[in-house]
Coordinates of C-alpha atoms in Angstrom, one line a residue:
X1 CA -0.5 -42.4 7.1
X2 CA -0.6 -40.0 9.5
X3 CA 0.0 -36.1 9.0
X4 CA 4.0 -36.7 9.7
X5 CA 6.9 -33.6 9.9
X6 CA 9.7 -34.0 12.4
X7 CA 11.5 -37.4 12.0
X8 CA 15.0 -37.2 13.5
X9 CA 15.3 -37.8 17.7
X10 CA 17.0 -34.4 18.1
X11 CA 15.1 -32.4 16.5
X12 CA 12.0 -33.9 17.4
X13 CA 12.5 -33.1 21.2
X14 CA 13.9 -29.9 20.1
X15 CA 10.7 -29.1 18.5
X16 CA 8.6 -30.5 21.2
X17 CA 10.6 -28.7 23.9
X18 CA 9.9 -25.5 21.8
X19 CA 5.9 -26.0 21.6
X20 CA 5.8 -27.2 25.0
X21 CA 7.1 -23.8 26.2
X22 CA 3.6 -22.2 24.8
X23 CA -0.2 -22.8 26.6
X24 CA -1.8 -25.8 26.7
X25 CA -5.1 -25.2 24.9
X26 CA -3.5 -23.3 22.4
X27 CA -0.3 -22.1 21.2
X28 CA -0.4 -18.7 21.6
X29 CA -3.2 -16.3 23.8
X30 CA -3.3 -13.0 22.8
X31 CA -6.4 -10.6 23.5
X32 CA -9.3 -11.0 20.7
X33 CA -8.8 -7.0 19.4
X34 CA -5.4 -8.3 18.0
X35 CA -6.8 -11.5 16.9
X36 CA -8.9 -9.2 14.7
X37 CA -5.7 -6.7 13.7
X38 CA -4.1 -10.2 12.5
X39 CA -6.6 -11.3 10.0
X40 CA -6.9 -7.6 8.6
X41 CA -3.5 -7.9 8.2
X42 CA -3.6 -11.3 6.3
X43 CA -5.9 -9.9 3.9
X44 CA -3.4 -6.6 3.4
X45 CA -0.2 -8.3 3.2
X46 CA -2.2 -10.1 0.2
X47 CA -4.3 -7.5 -1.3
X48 CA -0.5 -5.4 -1.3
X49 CA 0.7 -7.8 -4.0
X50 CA -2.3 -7.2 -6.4
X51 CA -1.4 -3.8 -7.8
X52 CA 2.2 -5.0 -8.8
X53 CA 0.8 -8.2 -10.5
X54 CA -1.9 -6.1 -12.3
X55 CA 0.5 -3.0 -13.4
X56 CA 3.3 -6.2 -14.7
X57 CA 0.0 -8.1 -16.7
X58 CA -1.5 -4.8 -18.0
X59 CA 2.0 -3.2 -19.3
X60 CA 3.1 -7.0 -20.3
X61 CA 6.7 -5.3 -19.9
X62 CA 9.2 -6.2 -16.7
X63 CA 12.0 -3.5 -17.5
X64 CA 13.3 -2.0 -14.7
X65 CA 12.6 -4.6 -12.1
X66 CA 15.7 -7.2 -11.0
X67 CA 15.3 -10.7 -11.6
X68 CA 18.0 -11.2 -8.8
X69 CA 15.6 -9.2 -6.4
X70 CA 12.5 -11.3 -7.3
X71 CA 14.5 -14.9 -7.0
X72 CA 15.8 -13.6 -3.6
X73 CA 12.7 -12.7 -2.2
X74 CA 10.9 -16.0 -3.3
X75 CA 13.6 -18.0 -1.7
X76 CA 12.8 -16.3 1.8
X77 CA 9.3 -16.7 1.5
X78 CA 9.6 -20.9 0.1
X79 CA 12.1 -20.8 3.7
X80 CA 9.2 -19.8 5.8
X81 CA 6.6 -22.0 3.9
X82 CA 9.2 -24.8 5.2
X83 CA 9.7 -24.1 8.6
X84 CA 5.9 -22.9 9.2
X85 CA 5.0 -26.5 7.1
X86 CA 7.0 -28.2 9.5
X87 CA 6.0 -26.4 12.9
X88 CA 2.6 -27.8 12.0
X89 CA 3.2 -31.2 11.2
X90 CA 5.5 -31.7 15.1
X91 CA 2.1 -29.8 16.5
X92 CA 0.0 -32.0 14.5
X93 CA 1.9 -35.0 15.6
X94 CA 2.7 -34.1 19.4
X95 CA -0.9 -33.4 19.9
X96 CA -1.9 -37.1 19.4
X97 CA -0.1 -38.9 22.1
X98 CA -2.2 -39.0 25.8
X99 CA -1.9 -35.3 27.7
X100 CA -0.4 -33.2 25.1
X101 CA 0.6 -30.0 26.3
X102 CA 0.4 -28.8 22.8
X103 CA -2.1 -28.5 20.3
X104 CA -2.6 -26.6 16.5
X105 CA -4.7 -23.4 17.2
X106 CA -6.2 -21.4 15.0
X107 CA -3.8 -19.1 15.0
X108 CA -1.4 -21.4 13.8
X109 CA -3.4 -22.3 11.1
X110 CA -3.6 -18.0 10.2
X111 CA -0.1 -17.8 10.4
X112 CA 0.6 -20.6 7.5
X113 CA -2.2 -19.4 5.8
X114 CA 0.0 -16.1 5.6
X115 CA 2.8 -17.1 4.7
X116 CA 1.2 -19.6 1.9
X117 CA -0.3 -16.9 0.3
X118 CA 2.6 -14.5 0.1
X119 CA 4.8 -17.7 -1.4
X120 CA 2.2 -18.4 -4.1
X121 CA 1.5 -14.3 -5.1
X122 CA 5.3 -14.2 -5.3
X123 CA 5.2 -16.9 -7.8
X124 CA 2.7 -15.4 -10.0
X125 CA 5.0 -11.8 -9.6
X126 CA 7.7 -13.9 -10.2
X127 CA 6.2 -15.8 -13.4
X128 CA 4.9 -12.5 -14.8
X129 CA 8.1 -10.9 -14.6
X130 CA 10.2 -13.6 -16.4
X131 CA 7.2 -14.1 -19.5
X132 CA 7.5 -10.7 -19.7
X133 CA 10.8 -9.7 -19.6
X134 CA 12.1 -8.5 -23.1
X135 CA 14.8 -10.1 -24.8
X136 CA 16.7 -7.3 -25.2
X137 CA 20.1 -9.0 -24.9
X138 CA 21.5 -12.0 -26.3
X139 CA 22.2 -13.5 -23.0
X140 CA 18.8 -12.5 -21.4
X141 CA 17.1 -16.0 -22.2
X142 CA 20.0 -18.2 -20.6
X143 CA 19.6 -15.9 -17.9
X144 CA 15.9 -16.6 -17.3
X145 CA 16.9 -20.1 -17.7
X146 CA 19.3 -20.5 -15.0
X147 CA 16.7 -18.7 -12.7
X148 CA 14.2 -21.0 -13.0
X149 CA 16.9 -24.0 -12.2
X150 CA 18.0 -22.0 -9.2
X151 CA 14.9 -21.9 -7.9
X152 CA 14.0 -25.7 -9.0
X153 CA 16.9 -26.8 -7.3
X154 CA 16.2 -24.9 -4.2
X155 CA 12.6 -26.4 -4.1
X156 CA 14.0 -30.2 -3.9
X157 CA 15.7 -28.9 -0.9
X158 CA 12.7 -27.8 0.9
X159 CA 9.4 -27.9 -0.2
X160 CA 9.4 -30.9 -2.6
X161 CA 10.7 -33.6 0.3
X162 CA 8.6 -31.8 3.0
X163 CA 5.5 -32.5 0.4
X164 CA 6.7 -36.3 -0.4
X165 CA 7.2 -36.9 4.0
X166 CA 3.6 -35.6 4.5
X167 CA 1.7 -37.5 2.3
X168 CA 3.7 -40.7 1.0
X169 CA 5.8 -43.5 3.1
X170 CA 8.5 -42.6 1.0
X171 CA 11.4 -42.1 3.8
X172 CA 10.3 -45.1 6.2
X173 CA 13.2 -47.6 6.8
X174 CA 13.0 -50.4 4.4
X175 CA 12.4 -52.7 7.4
X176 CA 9.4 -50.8 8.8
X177 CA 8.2 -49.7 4.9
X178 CA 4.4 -48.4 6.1
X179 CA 3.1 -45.9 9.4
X180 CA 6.9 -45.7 10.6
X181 CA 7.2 -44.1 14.2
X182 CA 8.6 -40.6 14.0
X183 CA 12.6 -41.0 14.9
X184 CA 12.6 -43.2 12.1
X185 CA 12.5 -41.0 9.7
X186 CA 15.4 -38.8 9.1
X187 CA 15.4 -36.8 6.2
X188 CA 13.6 -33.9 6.6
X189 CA 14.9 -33.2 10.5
X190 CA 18.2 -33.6 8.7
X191 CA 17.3 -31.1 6.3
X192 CA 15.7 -28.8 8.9
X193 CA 19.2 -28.8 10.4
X194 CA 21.2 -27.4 7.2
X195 CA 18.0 -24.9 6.7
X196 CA 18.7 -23.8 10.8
X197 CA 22.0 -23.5 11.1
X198 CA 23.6 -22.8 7.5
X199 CA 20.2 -21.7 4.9
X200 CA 18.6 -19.8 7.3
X201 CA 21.0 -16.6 7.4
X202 CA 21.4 -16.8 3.5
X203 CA 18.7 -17.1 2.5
X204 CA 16.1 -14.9 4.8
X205 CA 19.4 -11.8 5.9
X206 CA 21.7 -11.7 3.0
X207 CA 20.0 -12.9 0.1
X208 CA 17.2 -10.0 0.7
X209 CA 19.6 -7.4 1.5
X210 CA 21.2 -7.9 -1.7
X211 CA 18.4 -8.1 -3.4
X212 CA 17.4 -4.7 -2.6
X213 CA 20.6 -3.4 -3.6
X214 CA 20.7 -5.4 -7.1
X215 CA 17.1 -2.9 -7.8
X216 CA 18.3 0.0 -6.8
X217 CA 21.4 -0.5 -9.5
X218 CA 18.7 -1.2 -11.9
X219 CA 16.2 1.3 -11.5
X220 CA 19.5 3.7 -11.4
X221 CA 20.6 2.4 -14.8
X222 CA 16.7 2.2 -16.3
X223 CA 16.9 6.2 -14.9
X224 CA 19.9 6.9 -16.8
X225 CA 19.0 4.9 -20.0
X226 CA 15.7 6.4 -20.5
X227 CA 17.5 10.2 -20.2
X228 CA 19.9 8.6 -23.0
X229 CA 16.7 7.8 -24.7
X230 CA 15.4 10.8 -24.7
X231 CA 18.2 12.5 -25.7
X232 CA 18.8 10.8 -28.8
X233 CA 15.4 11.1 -29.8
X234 CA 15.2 14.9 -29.3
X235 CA 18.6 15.4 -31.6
X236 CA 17.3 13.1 -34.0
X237 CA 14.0 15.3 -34.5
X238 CA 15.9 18.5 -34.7
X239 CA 18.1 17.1 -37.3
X240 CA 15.8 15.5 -39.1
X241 CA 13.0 18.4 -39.2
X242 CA 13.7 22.3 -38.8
X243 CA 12.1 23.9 -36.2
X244 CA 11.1 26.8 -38.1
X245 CA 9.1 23.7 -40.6
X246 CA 7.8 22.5 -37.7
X247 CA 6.5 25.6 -36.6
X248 CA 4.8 26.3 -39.9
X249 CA 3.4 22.9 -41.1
X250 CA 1.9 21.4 -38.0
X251 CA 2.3 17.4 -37.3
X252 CA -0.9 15.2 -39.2
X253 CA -0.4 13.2 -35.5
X254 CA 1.6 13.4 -32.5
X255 CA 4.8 11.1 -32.7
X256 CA 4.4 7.6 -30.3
X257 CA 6.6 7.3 -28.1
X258 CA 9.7 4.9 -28.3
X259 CA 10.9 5.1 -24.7
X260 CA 9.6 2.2 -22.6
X261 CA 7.1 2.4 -19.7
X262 CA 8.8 3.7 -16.2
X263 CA 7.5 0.4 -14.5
X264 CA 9.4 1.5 -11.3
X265 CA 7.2 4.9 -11.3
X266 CA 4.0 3.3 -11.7
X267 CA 4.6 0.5 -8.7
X268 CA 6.1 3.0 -6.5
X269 CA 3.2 4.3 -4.4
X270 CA 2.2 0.2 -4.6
X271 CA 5.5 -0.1 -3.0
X272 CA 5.1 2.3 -0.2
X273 CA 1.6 0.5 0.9
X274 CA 3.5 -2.9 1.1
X275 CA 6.1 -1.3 3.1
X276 CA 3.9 -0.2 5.8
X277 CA 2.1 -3.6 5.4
X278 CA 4.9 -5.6 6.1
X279 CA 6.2 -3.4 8.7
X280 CA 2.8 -3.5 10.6
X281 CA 2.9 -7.5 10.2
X282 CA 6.7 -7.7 11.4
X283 CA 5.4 -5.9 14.5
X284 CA 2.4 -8.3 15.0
X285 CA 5.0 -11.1 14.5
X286 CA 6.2 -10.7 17.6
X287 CA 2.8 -10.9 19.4
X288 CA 2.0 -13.8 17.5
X289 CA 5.1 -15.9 17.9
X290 CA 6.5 -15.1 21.4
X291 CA 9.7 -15.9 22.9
X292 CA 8.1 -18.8 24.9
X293 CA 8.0 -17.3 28.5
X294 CA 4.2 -18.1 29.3
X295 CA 3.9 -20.5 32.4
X296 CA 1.6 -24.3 32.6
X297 CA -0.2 -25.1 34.7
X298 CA 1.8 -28.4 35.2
X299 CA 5.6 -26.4 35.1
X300 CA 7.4 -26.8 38.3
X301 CA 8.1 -24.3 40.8
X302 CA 11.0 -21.5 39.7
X303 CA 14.2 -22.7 41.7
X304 CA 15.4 -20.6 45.0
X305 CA 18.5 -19.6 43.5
X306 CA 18.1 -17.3 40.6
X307 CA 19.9 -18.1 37.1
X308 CA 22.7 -16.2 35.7
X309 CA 21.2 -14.1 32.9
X310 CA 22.5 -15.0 29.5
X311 CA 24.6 -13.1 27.1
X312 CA 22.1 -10.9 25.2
X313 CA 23.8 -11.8 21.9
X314 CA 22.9 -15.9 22.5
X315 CA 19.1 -14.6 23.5
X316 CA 19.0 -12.7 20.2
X317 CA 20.4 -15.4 18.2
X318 CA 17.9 -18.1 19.7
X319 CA 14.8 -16.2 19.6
X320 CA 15.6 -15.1 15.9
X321 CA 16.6 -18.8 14.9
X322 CA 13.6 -20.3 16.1
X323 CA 10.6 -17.6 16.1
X324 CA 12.3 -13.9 15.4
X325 CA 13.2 -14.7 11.7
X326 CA 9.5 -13.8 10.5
X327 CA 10.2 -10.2 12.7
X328 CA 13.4 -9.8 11.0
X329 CA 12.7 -10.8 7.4
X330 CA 9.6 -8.8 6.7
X331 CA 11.1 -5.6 8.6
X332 CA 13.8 -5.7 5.8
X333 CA 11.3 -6.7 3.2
X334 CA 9.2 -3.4 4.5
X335 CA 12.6 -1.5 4.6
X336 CA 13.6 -2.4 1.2
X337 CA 10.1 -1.8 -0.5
X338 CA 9.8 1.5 1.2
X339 CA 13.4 2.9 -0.3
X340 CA 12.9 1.8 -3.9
X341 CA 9.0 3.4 -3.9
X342 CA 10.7 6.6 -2.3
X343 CA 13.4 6.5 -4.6
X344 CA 11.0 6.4 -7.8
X345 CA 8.8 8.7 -6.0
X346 CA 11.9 11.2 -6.2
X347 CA 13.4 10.1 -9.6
X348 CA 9.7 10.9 -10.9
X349 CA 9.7 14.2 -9.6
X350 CA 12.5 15.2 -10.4
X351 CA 12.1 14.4 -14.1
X352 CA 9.0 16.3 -13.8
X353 CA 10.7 18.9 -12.9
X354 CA 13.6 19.1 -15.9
X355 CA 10.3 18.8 -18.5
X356 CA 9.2 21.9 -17.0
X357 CA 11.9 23.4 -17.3
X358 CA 12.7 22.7 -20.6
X359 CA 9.8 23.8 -21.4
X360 CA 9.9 27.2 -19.8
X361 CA 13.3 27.8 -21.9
X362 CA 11.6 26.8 -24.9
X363 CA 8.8 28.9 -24.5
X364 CA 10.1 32.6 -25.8
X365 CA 12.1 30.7 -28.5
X366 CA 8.6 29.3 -29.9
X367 CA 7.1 32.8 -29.3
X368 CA 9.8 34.8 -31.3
X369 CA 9.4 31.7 -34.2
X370 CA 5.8 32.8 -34.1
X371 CA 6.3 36.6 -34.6
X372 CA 8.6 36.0 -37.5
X373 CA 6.4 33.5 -39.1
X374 CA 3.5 36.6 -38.7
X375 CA 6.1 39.2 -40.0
X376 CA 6.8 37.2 -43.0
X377 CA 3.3 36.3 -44.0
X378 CA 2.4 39.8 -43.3
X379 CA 5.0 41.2 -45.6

């Protein structure tokens, strides 16, 4: 069958209309220099992901990073897999009939190749995280679980019937069972619907913003359970061992540490090189997915009588629906990774600076140890 997306009549003009407002021989012309910025940015916004996955795999430990944040984020990215899946198959499709004014340019192709490699490095962050989180609390395995059917179910809604429409005859009408014309086919347009007008704003604008909240809470309470930690490990050795025993009989080996590894401090510099990643892409976003303004060649004439200009609030809302959510999602995605690197960045340092501290008060307390220790051997 043929490469199939956009089944239902209204949405398949709607999607037509909104390709046909871009060139002809391609569906977007922008001057080769940014042509190259885009594909140095493709390879960034996937090389940003490696140091994460390879800090999680090397420490085989998730502490510290939400599982909320993580399940949010993948949901945003599976939403643009969909729509960018789908803005394919209508180009794919339009550009078979006689004098197409559309067609699928390379950039097109970039563009899903983006966003199909941030959906599957997410996965493998994602996976990582969950095999690796300890199960430190009773209900920390049912939690995993009902992750992994949130996202399960959320994938039946979106990728899993966008998959079965493209490559099976699944959703024909029983009377026309094989190579059905497009309007007959009305499940996924219907589902593009509910993702447009009800999905979209949860799951790429909320969902995110309260993801990066949820890690901020938990790199706040990791901060304040590792001091706890330390602490109680400090009383426990001056209980257990004098210092003035300590001072004389010197450790066989230096005690291991029992607090956990600051994940949140190692990925933070990682984090601040996603952030301007992302922030750089959100900006080329715009370039590469315009507002549809460009004239045809075959457009008629503008009218004598110009048009009353639109509410700016409707022009926001129907750019950002239809081409502005990428902008918006990855500037908040940029935002959010930028204020939990700077916020470890600062937790770190400032730790750093309580140990030396500490240290400095301990240091005359050792040294008058060590003179008595002299005095008495000497005596």
């Amino acid at each position: 069958m043929s490469f199939s997306g956009g089944r239902g009549q209204f949405l398949y003009i709607t999607a037509c209309w909104r390709q046909s407002e871009r060139p002809k021989t391609t569906s977007v012309q922008i001057p080769k220099p940014l042509t190259s910025q885009i594909w140095i940015i493709l390879a960034l916004t996937w090389a940003s992901f490696v140091p994460q996955i390879k800090h999680v795999w090397q420490t085989k430990d998730s502490r510290g990073i939400s599982t909320a944040y993580l399940l949010f984020n993948l949901l945003c990215i599976t939403e643009h897999v969909f729509f960018h899946s789908l803005d394919i198959a209508y180009l794919w499709d339009v550009s078979k009939f006689p004098s197409a004014p559309v067609s699928v340019s390379p950039l097109d192709w970039v563009n899903l190749a983006q966003v199909l490699g941030d959906w599957v490095l997410s996965n493998v962050l994602f996976a990582l995280c969950l095999s690796y989180s300890p199960p430190t609390r009773p209900h920390r395995r049912l939690r995993t679980l009902l992750v992994l059917a949130l996202y399960c179910f959320f994938l039946l809604f979106t990728l899993v019937p966008l998959i079965l429409d493209l490559t099976t005859d699944v959703f024909c009408p029983p009377n026309h069972p094989h190579d059905c014309l497009l309007p007959e086919r009305d499940v996924v347009p219907f589902l593009r619907g509910i993702h447009c007008y009800f999905l979209l704003p949860l799951t790429t604008v909320i969902l995110p913003v309260l993801g990066i909240f949820k890690q901020v809470q938990r790199q706040r309470r990791q901060l304040q359970q590792g001091q706890r930690g330390r602490q109680q490990q400090q009383q426990q050795q001056e209980e257990e061992e004098p210092r003035e025993q300590a001072m004389r009989i010197p450790p066989s080996h230096p005690p291991t540490p029992t607090t956990p590894t600051d994940l949140n401090g190692l990925l933070a510099r990682s984090r601040l090189f996603q952030a301007a990643i992302f922030a750089l892409s959100a900006i080329l976003w715009i370039f590469r997915l315009p507002p549809g303004q460009q004239e045809r060649e075959d457009d008629p004439p503008p009218p004598d009588a110009p048009l009353l200009p639109r509410p700016w609030l409707l022009v926001f809302l129907h750019w950002w629906m239809f081409m502005g959510y990428m902008t918006v999602d990855e500037a908040i995605f940029a935002i959010g990774q930028g204020v939990l690197g700077y916020l470890a960045l600062r937790k770190a340092a400032e730790a750093d600076g309580r140990s030396e501290g500490e240290e400095a008060e301990r240091r005359p307390l050792l040294v008058a140890a060590e003179e008595r220790s002299t005095y008495e051997s000497a005596s």
